[in-house]
JSON list of C-alpha atoms in Angstrom, two decimals:
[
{"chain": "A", "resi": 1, "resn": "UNK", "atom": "CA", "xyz": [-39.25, -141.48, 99.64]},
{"chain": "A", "resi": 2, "resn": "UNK", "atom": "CA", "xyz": [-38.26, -144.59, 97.85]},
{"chain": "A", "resi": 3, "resn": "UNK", "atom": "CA", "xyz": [-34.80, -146.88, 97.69]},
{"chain": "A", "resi": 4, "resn": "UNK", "atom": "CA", "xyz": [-34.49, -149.08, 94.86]},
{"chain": "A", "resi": 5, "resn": "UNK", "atom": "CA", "xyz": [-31.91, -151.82, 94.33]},
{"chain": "A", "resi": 6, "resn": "UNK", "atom": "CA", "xyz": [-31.98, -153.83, 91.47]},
{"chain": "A", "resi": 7, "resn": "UNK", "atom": "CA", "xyz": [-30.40, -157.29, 91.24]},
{"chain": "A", "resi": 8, "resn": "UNK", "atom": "CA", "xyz": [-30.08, -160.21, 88.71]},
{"chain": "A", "resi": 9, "resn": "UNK", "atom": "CA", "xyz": [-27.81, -158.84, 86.18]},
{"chain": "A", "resi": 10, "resn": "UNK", "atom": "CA", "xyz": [-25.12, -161.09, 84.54]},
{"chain": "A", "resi": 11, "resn": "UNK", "atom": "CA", "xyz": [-23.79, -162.35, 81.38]},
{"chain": "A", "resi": 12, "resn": "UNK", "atom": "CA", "xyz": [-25.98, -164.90, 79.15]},
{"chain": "A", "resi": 13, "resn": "UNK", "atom": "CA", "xyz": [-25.67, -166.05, 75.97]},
{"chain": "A", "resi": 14, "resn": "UNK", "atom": "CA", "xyz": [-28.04, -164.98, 73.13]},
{"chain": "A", "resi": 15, "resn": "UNK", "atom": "CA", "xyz": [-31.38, -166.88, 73.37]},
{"chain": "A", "resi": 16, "resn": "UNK", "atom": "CA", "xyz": [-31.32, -167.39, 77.20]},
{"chain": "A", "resi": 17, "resn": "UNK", "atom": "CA", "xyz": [-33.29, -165.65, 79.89]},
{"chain": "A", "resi": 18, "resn": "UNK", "atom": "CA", "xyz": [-32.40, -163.66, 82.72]},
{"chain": "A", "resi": 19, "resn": "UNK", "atom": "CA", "xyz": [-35.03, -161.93, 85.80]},
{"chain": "A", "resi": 20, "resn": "UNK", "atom": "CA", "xyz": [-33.99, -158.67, 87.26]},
{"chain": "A", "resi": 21, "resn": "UNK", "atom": "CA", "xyz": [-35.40, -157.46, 90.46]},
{"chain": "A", "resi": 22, "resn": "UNK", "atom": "CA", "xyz": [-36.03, -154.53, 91.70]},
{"chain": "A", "resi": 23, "resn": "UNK", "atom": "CA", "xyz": [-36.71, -154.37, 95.77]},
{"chain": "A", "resi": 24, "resn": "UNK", "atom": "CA", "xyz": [-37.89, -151.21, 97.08]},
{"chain": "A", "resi": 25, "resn": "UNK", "atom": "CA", "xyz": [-38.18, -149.40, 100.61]},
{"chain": "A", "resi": 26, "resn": "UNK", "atom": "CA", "xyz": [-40.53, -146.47, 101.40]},
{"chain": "A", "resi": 27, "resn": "UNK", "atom": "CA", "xyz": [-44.35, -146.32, 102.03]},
{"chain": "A", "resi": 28, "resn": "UNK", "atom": "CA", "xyz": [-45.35, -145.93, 98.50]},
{"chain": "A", "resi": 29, "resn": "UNK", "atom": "CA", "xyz": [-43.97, -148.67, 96.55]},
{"chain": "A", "resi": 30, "resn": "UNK", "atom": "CA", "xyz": [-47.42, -149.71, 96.59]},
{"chain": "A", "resi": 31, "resn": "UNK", "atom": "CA", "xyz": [-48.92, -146.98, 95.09]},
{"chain": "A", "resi": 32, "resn": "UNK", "atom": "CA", "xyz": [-46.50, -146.20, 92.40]},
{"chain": "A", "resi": 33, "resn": "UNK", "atom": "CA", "xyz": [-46.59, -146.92, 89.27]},
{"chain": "A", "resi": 34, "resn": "UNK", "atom": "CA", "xyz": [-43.15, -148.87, 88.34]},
{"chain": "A", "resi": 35, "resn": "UNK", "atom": "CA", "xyz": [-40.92, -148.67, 85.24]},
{"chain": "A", "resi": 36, "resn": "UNK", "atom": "CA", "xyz": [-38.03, -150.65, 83.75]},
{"chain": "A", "resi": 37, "resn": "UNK", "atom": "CA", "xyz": [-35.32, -148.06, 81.62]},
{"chain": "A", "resi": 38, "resn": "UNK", "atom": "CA", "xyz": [-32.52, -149.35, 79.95]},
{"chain": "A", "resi": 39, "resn": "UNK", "atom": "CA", "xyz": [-29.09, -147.34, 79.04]},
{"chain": "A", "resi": 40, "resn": "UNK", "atom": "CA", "xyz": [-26.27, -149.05, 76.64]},
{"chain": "A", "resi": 41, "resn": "UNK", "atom": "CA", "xyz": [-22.86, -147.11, 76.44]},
{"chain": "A", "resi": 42, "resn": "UNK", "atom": "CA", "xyz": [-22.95, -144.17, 74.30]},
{"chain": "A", "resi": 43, "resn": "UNK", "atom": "CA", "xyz": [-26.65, -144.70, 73.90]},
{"chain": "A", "resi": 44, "resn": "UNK", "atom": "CA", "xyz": [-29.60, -142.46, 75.66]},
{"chain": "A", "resi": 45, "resn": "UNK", "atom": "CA", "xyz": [-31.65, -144.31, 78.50]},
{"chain": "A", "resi": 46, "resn": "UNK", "atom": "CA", "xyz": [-34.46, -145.78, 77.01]},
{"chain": "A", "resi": 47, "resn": "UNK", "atom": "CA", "xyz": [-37.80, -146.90, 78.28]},
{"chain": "A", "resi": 48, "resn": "UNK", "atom": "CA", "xyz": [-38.50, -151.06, 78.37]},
{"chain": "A", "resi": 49, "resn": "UNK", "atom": "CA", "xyz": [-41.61, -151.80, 80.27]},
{"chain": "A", "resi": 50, "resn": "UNK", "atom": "CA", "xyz": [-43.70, -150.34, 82.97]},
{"chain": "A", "resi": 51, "resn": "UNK", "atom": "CA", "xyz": [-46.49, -151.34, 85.05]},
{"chain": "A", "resi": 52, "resn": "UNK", "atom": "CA", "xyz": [-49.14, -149.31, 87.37]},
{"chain": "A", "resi": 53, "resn": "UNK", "atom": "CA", "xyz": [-49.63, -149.30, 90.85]},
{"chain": "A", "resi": 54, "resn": "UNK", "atom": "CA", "xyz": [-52.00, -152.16, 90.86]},
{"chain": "A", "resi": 55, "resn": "UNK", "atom": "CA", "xyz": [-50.27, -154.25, 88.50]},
{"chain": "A", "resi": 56, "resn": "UNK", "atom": "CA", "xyz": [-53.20, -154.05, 86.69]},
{"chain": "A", "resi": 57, "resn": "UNK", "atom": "CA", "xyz": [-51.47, -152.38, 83.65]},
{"chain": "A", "resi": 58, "resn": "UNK", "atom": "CA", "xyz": [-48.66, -152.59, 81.51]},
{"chain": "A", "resi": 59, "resn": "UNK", "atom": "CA", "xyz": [-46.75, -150.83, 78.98]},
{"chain": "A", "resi": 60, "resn": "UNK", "atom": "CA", "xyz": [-43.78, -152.43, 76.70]},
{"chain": "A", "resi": 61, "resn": "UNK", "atom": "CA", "xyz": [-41.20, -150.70, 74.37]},
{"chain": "A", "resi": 62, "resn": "UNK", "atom": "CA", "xyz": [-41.67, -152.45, 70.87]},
{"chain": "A", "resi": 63, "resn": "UNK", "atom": "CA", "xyz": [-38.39, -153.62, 70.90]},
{"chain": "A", "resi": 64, "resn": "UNK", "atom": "CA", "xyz": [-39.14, -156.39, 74.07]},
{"chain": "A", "resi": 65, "resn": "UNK", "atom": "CA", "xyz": [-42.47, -156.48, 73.25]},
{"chain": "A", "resi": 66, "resn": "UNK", "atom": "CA", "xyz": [-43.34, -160.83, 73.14]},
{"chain": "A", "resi": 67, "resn": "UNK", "atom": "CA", "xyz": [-40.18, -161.11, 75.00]},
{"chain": "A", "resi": 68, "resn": "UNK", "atom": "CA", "xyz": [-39.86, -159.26, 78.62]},
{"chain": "A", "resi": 69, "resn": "UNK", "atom": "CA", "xyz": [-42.42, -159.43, 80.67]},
{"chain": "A", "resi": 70, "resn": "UNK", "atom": "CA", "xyz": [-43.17, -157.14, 84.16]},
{"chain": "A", "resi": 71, "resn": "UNK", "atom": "CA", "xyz": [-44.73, -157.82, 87.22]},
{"chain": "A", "resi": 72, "resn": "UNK", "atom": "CA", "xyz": [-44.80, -156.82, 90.72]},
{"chain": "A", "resi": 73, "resn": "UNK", "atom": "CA", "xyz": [-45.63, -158.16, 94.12]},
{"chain": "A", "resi": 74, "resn": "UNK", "atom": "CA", "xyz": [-46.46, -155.38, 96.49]},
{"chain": "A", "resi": 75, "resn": "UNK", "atom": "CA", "xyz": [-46.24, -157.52, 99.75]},
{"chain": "A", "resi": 76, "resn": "UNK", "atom": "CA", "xyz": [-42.39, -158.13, 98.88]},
{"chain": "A", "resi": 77, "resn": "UNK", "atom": "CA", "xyz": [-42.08, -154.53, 97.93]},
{"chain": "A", "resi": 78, "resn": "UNK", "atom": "CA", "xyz": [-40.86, -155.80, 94.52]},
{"chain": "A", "resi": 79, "resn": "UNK", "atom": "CA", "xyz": [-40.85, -155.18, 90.97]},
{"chain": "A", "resi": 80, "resn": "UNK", "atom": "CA", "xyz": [-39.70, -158.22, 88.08]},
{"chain": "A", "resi": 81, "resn": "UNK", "atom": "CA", "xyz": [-38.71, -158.18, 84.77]},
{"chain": "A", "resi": 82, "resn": "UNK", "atom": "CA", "xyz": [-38.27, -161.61, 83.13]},
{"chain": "A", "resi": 83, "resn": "UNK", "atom": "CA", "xyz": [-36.35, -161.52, 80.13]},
{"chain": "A", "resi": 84, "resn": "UNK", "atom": "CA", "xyz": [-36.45, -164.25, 77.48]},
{"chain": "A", "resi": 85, "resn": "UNK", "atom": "CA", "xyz": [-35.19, -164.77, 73.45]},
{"chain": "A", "resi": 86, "resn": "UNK", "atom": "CA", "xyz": [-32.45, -162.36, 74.98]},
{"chain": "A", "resi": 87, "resn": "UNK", "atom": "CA", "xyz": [-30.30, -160.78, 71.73]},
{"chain": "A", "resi": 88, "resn": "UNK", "atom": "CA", "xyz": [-26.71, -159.05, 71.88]},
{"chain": "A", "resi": 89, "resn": "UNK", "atom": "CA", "xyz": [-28.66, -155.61, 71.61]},
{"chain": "A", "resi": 90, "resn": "UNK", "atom": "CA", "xyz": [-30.23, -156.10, 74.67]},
{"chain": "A", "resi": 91, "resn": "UNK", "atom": "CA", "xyz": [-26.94, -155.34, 76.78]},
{"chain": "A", "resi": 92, "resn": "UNK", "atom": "CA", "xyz": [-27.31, -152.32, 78.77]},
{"chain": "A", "resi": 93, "resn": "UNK", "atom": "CA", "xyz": [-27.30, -151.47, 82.37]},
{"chain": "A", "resi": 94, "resn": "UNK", "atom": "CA", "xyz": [-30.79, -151.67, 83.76]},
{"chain": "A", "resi": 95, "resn": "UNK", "atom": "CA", "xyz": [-32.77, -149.28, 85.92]},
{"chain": "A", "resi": 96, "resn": "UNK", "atom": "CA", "xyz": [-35.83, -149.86, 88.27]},
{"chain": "A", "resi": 97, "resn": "UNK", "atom": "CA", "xyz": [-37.85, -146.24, 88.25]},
{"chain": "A", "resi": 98, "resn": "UNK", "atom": "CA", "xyz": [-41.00, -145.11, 90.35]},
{"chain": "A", "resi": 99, "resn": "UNK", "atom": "CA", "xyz": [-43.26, -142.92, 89.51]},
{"chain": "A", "resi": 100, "resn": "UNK", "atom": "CA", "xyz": [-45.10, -141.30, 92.65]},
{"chain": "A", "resi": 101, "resn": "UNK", "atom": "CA", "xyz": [-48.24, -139.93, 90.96]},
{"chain": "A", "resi": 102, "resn": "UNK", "atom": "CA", "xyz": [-50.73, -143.21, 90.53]},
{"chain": "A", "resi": 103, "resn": "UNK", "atom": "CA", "xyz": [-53.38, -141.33, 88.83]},
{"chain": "A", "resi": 104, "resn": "UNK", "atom": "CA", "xyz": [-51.83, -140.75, 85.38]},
{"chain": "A", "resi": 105, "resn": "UNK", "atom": "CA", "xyz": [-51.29, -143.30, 82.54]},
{"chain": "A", "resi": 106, "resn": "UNK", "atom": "CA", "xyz": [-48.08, -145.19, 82.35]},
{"chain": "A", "resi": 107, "resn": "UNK", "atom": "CA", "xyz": [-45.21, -143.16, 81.13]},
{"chain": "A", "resi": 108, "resn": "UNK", "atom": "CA", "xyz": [-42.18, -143.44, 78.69]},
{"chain": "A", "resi": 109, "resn": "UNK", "atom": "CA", "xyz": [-39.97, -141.09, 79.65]},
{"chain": "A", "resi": 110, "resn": "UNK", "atom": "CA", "xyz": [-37.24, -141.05, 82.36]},
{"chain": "A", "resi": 111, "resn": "UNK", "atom": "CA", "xyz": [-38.03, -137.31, 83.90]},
{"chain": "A", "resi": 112, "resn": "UNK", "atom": "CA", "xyz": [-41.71, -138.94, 84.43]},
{"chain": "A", "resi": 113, "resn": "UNK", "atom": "CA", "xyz": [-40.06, -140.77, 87.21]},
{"chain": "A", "resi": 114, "resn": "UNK", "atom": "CA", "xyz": [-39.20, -139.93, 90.47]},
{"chain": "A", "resi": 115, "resn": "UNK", "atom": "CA", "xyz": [-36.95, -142.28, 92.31]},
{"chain": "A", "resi": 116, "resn": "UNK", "atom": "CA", "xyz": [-34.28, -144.75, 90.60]},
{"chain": "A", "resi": 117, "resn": "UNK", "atom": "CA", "xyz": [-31.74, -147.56, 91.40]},
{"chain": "A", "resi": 118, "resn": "UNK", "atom": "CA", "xyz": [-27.78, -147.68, 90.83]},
{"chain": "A", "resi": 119, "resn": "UNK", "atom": "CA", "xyz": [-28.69, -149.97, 87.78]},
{"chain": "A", "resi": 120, "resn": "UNK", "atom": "CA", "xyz": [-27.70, -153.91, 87.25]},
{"chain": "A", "resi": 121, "resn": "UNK", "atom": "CA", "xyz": [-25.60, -154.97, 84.14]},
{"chain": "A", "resi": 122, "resn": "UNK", "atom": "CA", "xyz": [-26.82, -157.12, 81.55]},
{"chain": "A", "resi": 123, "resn": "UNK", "atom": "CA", "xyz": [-24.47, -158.17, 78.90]},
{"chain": "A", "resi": 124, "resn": "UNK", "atom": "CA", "xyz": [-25.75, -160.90, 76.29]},
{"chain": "A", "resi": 125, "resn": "UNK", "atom": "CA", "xyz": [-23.01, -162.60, 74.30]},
{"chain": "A", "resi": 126, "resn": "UNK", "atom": "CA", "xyz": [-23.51, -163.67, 70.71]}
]
C-alpha cells in the first residue's frame, strides 16, 4: 500500500515556475515507478511526466516536454515536478500516481497506476 499527498499548488502568473511534491508512505515507493497526471475542468486526466523506480528513466507528454521536469528522491519518499515557462493551459489539478509493477516500461495511462493523491491545484493567470 501507498499514501500520496501532493503539495505546492498555487496561483502564478504565465511564465513563472512552480514545484509540486508528491510525499509518499508505504514500503514500495521505492520500487515504483512514479507518474505525474493532470485533469482541467471538463477535460479527461491526462498524462504529464513519469519516471521509473530508479529514477533512471523518464517519460514526458509533448505538451511539457523542455518545460517540466521529474525527479525523485527515494530516501525522502518523494517524487518532484518542477514546472517552468508555465502557460494559462497548464491549469489543472495535479495528481501524483504509482505504479507497483517496476518491471514494465513507463506508462501513459491512468488505469496503469495503482495508488493516487487527492490532487494539488495549479491555476496560471495570463
Amino acid at each position: 500500500q501507498v499514501q500520496l499527498v501532493e503539495s505546492g499548488g498555487g496561483l502564478v502568473q504565465a511564465g513563472g515556475s512552480l514545484r509540486l511534491s508528491c510525499a509518499a508512505s508505504g514500503r514500495t515507493f521505492s520500487t515504483s515507478h512514479m507518474g505525474w497526471f493532470r485533469q482541467a475542468p471538463g477535460k479527461e486526466r491526462e498524462f504529464v511526466a513519469a519516471i521509473s523506480w530508479t529514477g533512471g528513466n523518464t517519460y514526458y507528454a509533448d505538451s511539457v516536454k523542455g518545460r517540466f521536469t521529474i525527479s525523485r528522491d527515494n530516501a525522502k519518499n518523494t517524487v518532484y515536478l518542477q514546472m517552468n515557462s508555465l502557460k494559462p493551459e497548464d491549469t489543472a489539478v495535479y495528481y501524483c500516481a504509482a505504479d507497483r509493477d517496476r518491471f514494465v516500461r513507463l506508462s501513459y495511462r491512468p488505469g496503469d497506476y495503482d495508488y493516487w493523491g487527492q490532487g494539488t491545484q495549479v491555476t496560471v493567470s495570463s
